PDB file of C-alpha atoms in Angstrom:
ATOM      1  CA  UNK A 336       8.840  12.457 -11.531  1.00 47.00           C
ATOM      2  CA  UNK A 337      10.011  13.205  -8.202  1.00 55.00           C
ATOM      3  CA  UNK A 338       9.565   9.309  -7.336  1.00 57.00           C
ATOM      4  CA  UNK A 339      11.305   8.074 -10.760  1.00 63.00           C
ATOM      5  CA  UNK A 340      14.457   6.116  -9.658  1.00 65.00           C
ATOM      6  CA  UNK A 341      14.426   7.510  -6.600  1.00 70.00           C
ATOM      7  CA  UNK A 342      15.685   4.276  -4.343  1.00 76.00           C
ATOM      8  CA  UNK A 343      16.084   6.343  -1.305  1.00 78.00           C
ATOM      9  CA  UNK A 344      12.357   7.003  -1.182  1.00 75.00           C
ATOM     10  CA  UNK A 345      11.601   3.821  -0.981  1.00 78.00           C
ATOM     11  CA  UNK A 346      13.866   2.562   1.537  1.00 81.00           C
ATOM     12  CA  UNK A 347      12.258   5.418   3.618  1.00 81.00           C
ATOM     13  CA  UNK A 348       9.033   4.448   2.833  1.00 80.00           C
ATOM     14  CA  UNK A 349       9.808   1.288   4.425  1.00 84.00           C
ATOM     15  CA  UNK A 350      10.451   2.933   7.442  1.00 87.00           C
ATOM     16  CA  UNK A 351       7.068   3.520   8.139  1.00 86.00           C
ATOM     17  CA  UNK A 352       6.048  -0.112   9.291  1.00 90.00           C
ATOM     18  CA  UNK A 353       8.461   0.508  12.207  1.00 91.00           C
ATOM     19  CA  UNK A 354       8.109   3.481  13.013  1.00 90.00           C
ATOM     20  CA  UNK A 355       4.174   4.470  12.888  1.00 91.00           C
ATOM     21  CA  UNK A 356       2.516   1.077  12.668  1.00 94.00           C
ATOM     22  CA  UNK A 357       4.788  -0.648  15.476  1.00 95.00           C
ATOM     23  CA  UNK A 358       3.161   2.704  17.806  1.00 93.00           C
ATOM     24  CA  UNK A 359      -0.207   2.202  16.843  1.00 95.00           C
ATOM     25  CA  UNK A 360      -0.221  -1.493  17.437  1.00 96.00           C
ATOM     26  CA  UNK A 361       2.009  -1.489  20.460  1.00 96.00           C
ATOM     27  CA  UNK A 362      -0.145   1.173  22.207  1.00 95.00           C
ATOM     28  CA  UNK A 363      -3.715  -1.138  21.610  1.00 96.00           C
ATOM     29  CA  UNK A 364      -2.059  -4.354  22.287  1.00 96.00           C
ATOM     30  CA  UNK A 365       1.624  -4.329  23.790  1.00 96.00           C
ATOM     31  CA  UNK A 366       4.942  -4.458  22.530  1.00 96.00           C
ATOM     32  CA  UNK A 367       5.578  -8.191  22.302  1.00 97.00           C
ATOM     33  CA  UNK A 368       2.260  -9.622  20.924  1.00 97.00           C
ATOM     34  CA  UNK A 369       2.928  -6.352  18.246  1.00 96.00           C
ATOM     35  CA  UNK A 370       6.271  -7.038  16.942  1.00 96.00           C
ATOM     36  CA  UNK A 371       5.189 -10.280  16.660  1.00 97.00           C
ATOM     37  CA  UNK A 372       2.293  -9.674  14.438  1.00 97.00           C
ATOM     38  CA  UNK A 373       4.005  -7.141  12.581  1.00 96.00           C
ATOM     39  CA  UNK A 374       7.174  -9.294  11.946  1.00 95.00           C
ATOM     40  CA  UNK A 375       4.792 -12.437  11.126  1.00 94.00           C
ATOM     41  CA  UNK A 376       2.878  -9.775   8.410  1.00 93.00           C
ATOM     42  CA  UNK A 377       5.791  -8.015   7.555  1.00 92.00           C
ATOM     43  CA  UNK A 378       7.403 -11.585   6.033  1.00 90.00           C
ATOM     44  CA  UNK A 379       4.021 -12.620   4.430  1.00 89.00           C
ATOM     45  CA  UNK A 380       3.854  -9.453   2.671  1.00 86.00           C
ATOM     46  CA  UNK A 381       6.376  -9.609   0.432  1.00 83.00           C
ATOM     47  CA  UNK A 382       5.108 -12.834  -0.844  1.00 82.00           C
ATOM     48  CA  UNK A 383       1.273 -11.415  -0.992  1.00 81.00           C
ATOM     49  CA  UNK A 384       1.655  -8.639  -2.577  1.00 79.00           C
ATOM     50  CA  UNK A 385       2.685 -10.320  -6.006  1.00 77.00           C
ATOM     51  CA  UNK A 386      -0.150 -10.436  -8.348  1.00 76.00           C
ATOM     52  CA  UNK A 387      -1.509 -13.990  -9.424  1.00 75.00           C
ATOM     53  CA  UNK A 388      -4.487 -15.061 -11.165  1.00 70.00           C
ATOM     54  CA  UNK A 389      -5.615 -11.534 -12.013  1.00 67.00           C
ATOM     55  CA  UNK A 390      -5.641 -10.066  -8.927  1.00 76.00           C
ATOM     56  CA  UNK A 391      -3.571  -7.137  -7.318  1.00 76.00           C
ATOM     57  CA  UNK A 392      -2.408  -9.743  -4.549  1.00 84.00           C
ATOM     58  CA  UNK A 393      -1.171 -13.223  -4.496  1.00 85.00           C
ATOM     59  CA  UNK A 394      -4.462 -15.350  -2.849  1.00 87.00           C
ATOM     60  CA  UNK A 395      -2.365 -18.511  -1.822  1.00 86.00           C
ATOM     61  CA  UNK A 396      -0.722 -16.601   0.880  1.00 86.00           C
ATOM     62  CA  UNK A 397      -3.738 -15.762   3.328  1.00 89.00           C
ATOM     63  CA  UNK A 398      -6.592 -17.513   4.342  1.00 91.00           C
ATOM     64  CA  UNK A 399     -10.109 -17.673   3.083  1.00 93.00           C
ATOM     65  CA  UNK A 400     -11.231 -15.288   5.208  1.00 94.00           C
ATOM     66  CA  UNK A 401      -8.443 -13.200   4.916  1.00 94.00           C
ATOM     67  CA  UNK A 402      -9.063 -13.179   1.299  1.00 92.00           C
ATOM     68  CA  UNK A 403     -12.071 -11.938   1.367  1.00 94.00           C
ATOM     69  CA  UNK A 404     -11.324  -9.065   4.152  1.00 95.00           C
ATOM     70  CA  UNK A 405      -8.617  -8.357   1.489  1.00 93.00           C
ATOM     71  CA  UNK A 406     -10.517  -7.797  -1.356  1.00 92.00           C
ATOM     72  CA  UNK A 407     -13.129  -5.685   0.387  1.00 94.00           C
ATOM     73  CA  UNK A 408     -10.019  -3.230   1.559  1.00 93.00           C
ATOM     74  CA  UNK A 409      -9.004  -3.000  -2.021  1.00 89.00           C
ATOM     75  CA  UNK A 410     -12.360  -2.373  -2.792  1.00 90.00           C
ATOM     76  CA  UNK A 411     -12.934   0.350  -0.162  1.00 89.00           C
ATOM     77  CA  UNK A 412      -9.526   1.702  -1.103  1.00 85.00           C
ATOM     78  CA  UNK A 413      -7.444   0.652   2.295  1.00 89.00           C
ATOM     79  CA  UNK A 414      -4.964  -1.612   0.496  1.00 87.00           C
ATOM     80  CA  UNK A 415      -5.140   0.424  -2.847  1.00 73.00           C
ATOM     81  CA  UNK A 416      -4.915   4.030  -1.845  1.00 57.00           C
ATOM     82  CA  UNK A 417      -1.874   4.869  -3.678  1.00 51.00           C
ATOM     83  CA  UNK A 418      -3.480   3.652  -6.998  1.00 47.00           C
ATOM     84  CA  UNK A 419      -7.490   5.230  -6.032  1.00 38.00           C
ATOM     85  CA  UNK A 420      -6.784   8.422  -4.756  1.00 43.00           C
ATOM     86  CA  UNK A 421      -5.484   9.297  -8.631  1.00 44.00           C
ATOM     87  CA  UNK A 422      -7.298   7.309 -10.894  1.00 38.00           C
ATOM     88  CA  UNK A 423      -9.669  10.271 -11.561  1.00 39.00           C
ATOM     89  CA  UNK A 424      -6.943  12.575 -12.720  1.00 43.00           C
ATOM     90  CA  UNK A 425      -5.000  10.015 -14.548  1.00 43.00           C
ATOM     91  CA  UNK A 426      -8.329   9.135 -15.937  1.00 40.00           C
ATOM     92  CA  UNK A 427      -8.314  12.755 -17.481  1.00 43.00           C
ATOM     93  CA  UNK A 428      -4.609  12.596 -18.771  1.00 49.00           C
ATOM     94  CA  UNK A 429      -1.587  14.849 -17.349  1.00 53.00           C
ATOM     95  CA  UNK A 430      -0.461  17.972 -19.204  1.00 50.00           C
ATOM     96  CA  UNK A 431       2.665  15.634 -20.235  1.00 52.00           C
ATOM     97  CA  UNK A 432       0.647  12.795 -21.586  1.00 55.00           C
ATOM     98  CA  UNK A 433      -1.119  15.285 -24.346  1.00 54.00           C
ATOM     99  CA  UNK A 434       1.949  16.682 -25.103  1.00 55.00           C
ATOM    100  CA  UNK A 435       3.892  13.298 -25.927  1.00 54.00           C
ATOM    101  CA  UNK A 436       3.152  11.625 -29.157  1.00 56.00           C
ATOM    102  CA  UNK A 437       0.616   8.869 -29.587  1.00 64.00           C
ATOM    103  CA  UNK A 438       1.196   5.296 -30.114  1.00 70.00           C
ATOM    104  CA  UNK A 439       4.450   2.628 -29.485  1.00 75.00           C
ATOM    105  CA  UNK A 440       6.595   6.010 -28.255  1.00 67.00           C
ATOM    106  CA  UNK A 441       4.219   6.675 -25.692  1.00 66.00           C
ATOM    107  CA  UNK A 442       3.720   3.281 -25.209  1.00 71.00           C
ATOM    108  CA  UNK A 443       7.293   2.782 -23.993  1.00 72.00           C
ATOM    109  CA  UNK A 444       7.359   5.872 -22.166  1.00 67.00           C
ATOM    110  CA  UNK A 445       4.697   4.604 -20.142  1.00 67.00           C
ATOM    111  CA  UNK A 446       6.504   1.719 -19.372  1.00 73.00           C
ATOM    112  CA  UNK A 447       9.487   2.603 -18.719  1.00 68.00           C
ATOM    113  CA  UNK A 448       7.988   5.572 -16.137  1.00 68.00           C
ATOM    114  CA  UNK A 449       5.815   2.309 -14.212  1.00 66.00           C
ATOM    115  CA  UNK A 450       9.356   0.943 -14.415  1.00 70.00           C
ATOM    116  CA  UNK A 451      10.936   3.608 -12.546  1.00 70.00           C
ATOM    117  CA  UNK A 452       8.168   4.680  -9.385  1.00 70.00           C
ATOM    118  CA  UNK A 453       7.451   0.179  -9.088  1.00 73.00           C
ATOM    119  CA  UNK A 454      10.390   0.363  -5.715  1.00 78.00           C
ATOM    120  CA  UNK A 455       8.253   3.159  -4.431  1.00 76.00           C
ATOM    121  CA  UNK A 456       5.395   1.222  -5.182  1.00 77.00           C
ATOM    122  CA  UNK A 457       5.696  -2.000  -4.091  1.00 82.00           C
ATOM    123  CA  UNK A 458       7.460  -0.717  -0.751  1.00 86.00           C
ATOM    124  CA  UNK A 459       4.027   1.154  -0.561  1.00 86.00           C
ATOM    125  CA  UNK A 460       1.584  -1.543  -1.185  1.00 87.00           C
ATOM    126  CA  UNK A 461       3.931  -3.808   0.955  1.00 89.00           C
ATOM    127  CA  UNK A 462       3.342  -1.429   4.392  1.00 92.00           C
ATOM    128  CA  UNK A 463      -0.456  -1.128   3.326  1.00 92.00           C
ATOM    129  CA  UNK A 464      -1.131  -4.944   3.617  1.00 92.00           C
ATOM    130  CA  UNK A 465       1.740  -5.590   6.531  1.00 94.00           C
ATOM    131  CA  UNK A 466      -0.186  -3.033   8.715  1.00 95.00           C
ATOM    132  CA  UNK A 467      -3.471  -4.667   7.772  1.00 96.00           C
ATOM    133  CA  UNK A 468      -2.873  -8.285   8.099  1.00 95.00           C
ATOM    134  CA  UNK A 469      -1.208  -7.745  11.242  1.00 97.00           C
ATOM    135  CA  UNK A 470      -3.824  -5.146  12.686  1.00 97.00           C
ATOM    136  CA  UNK A 471      -6.770  -8.041  11.662  1.00 96.00           C
ATOM    137  CA  UNK A 472      -4.628 -10.940  13.166  1.00 96.00           C
ATOM    138  CA  UNK A 473      -4.428  -8.767  16.458  1.00 97.00           C
ATOM    139  CA  UNK A 474      -7.978  -8.567  16.494  1.00 97.00           C
ATOM    140  CA  UNK A 475      -8.977 -12.012  16.123  1.00 94.00           C
ATOM    141  CA  UNK A 476     -11.378 -12.037  19.116  1.00 96.00           C
ATOM    142  CA  UNK A 477     -13.723  -9.328  17.195  1.00 96.00           C
ATOM    143  CA  UNK A 478     -16.274  -9.931  15.085  1.00 97.00           C
ATOM    144  CA  UNK A 479     -15.674  -9.593  11.589  1.00 96.00           C
ATOM    145  CA  UNK A 480     -16.994  -6.326  10.964  1.00 97.00           C
ATOM    146  CA  UNK A 481     -14.797  -5.217  13.669  1.00 97.00           C
ATOM    147  CA  UNK A 482     -11.938  -6.840  12.618  1.00 97.00           C
ATOM    148  CA  UNK A 483     -12.014  -5.391   9.316  1.00 97.00           C
ATOM    149  CA  UNK A 484     -12.978  -1.443  10.629  1.00 97.00           C
ATOM    150  CA  UNK A 485      -9.880  -2.040  12.756  1.00 97.00           C
ATOM    151  CA  UNK A 486      -7.224  -2.887  10.491  1.00 96.00           C
ATOM    152  CA  UNK A 487      -8.571  -0.816   7.979  1.00 95.00           C
ATOM    153  CA  UNK A 488      -8.332   1.750  10.667  1.00 94.00           C
ATOM    154  CA  UNK A 489      -4.453   1.125  11.267  1.00 95.00           C
ATOM    155  CA  UNK A 490      -3.343   1.541   8.049  1.00 93.00           C
ATOM    156  CA  UNK A 491      -5.978   4.499   7.581  1.00 91.00           C
ATOM    157  CA  UNK A 492      -3.699   6.112  10.741  1.00 91.00           C
ATOM    158  CA  UNK A 493      -0.252   4.764  10.094  1.00 92.00           C
ATOM    159  CA  UNK A 494       0.041   5.126   6.239  1.00 86.00           C
ATOM    160  CA  UNK A 495       0.403   8.120   4.580  1.00 72.00           C
ATOM    161  CA  UNK A 496      -2.121   9.813   2.536  1.00 65.00           C
ATOM    162  CA  UNK A 497      -0.301  10.002  -1.066  1.00 56.00           C
ATOM    163  CA  UNK A 498      -3.022  12.554  -3.017  1.00 56.00           C
ATOM    164  CA  UNK A 499      -1.894  15.418  -4.077  1.00 56.00           C
ATOM    165  CA  UNK A 500      -2.972  17.479  -1.901  1.00 55.00           C
ATOM    166  CA  UNK A 501      -0.743  15.608   0.845  1.00 55.00           C
ATOM    167  CA  UNK A 502       2.745  16.043  -0.814  1.00 55.00           C
ATOM    168  CA  UNK A 503       5.986  18.411  -0.682  1.00 57.00           C
ATOM    169  CA  UNK A 504       4.903  20.985  -2.838  1.00 64.00           C
ATOM    170  CA  UNK A 505       8.123  19.900  -5.298  1.00 60.00           C
ATOM    171  CA  UNK A 506       6.483  16.111  -5.450  1.00 57.00           C
ATOM    172  CA  UNK A 507       2.616  17.422  -6.703  1.00 57.00           C
ATOM    173  CA  UNK A 508       4.110  17.658 -10.611  1.00 59.00           C
TER     174      UNK A 508
END
């Protein structure tokens, strides 16, 4: 409920890339190179995070090799962390979901709640894709496995873990 309709939370979330990702990448690759890679990844990520062809992102926005690494990042929970960390709890259902009536009302309310948190969800996804792609491209001289690990580490170190245990008490539900 904390993020529902709270567009300021989405705007604040967007500051993670220029604040956290920039410092992390600039320390390892230099200011100018890091800013250049982040700018390119930032612009591409808006197009790249839109679902296409049954995937949670647009594979047409990236190269074949980048798509393979993105798919691995999604599978490993690096790029889909905001979803993966809560799936187990959601599968069991919350107290609210058990209290709501079944059927059309429940589905409608679910869609309404999803719509309310969409701005925060998209900015979180954008931040993770931007960080991942910028780090991936900055490490282009490394072998593929090392590139992936560098990009995954950049996301893990600069994008927060949104699990309930890492939220403010008021946002834990």
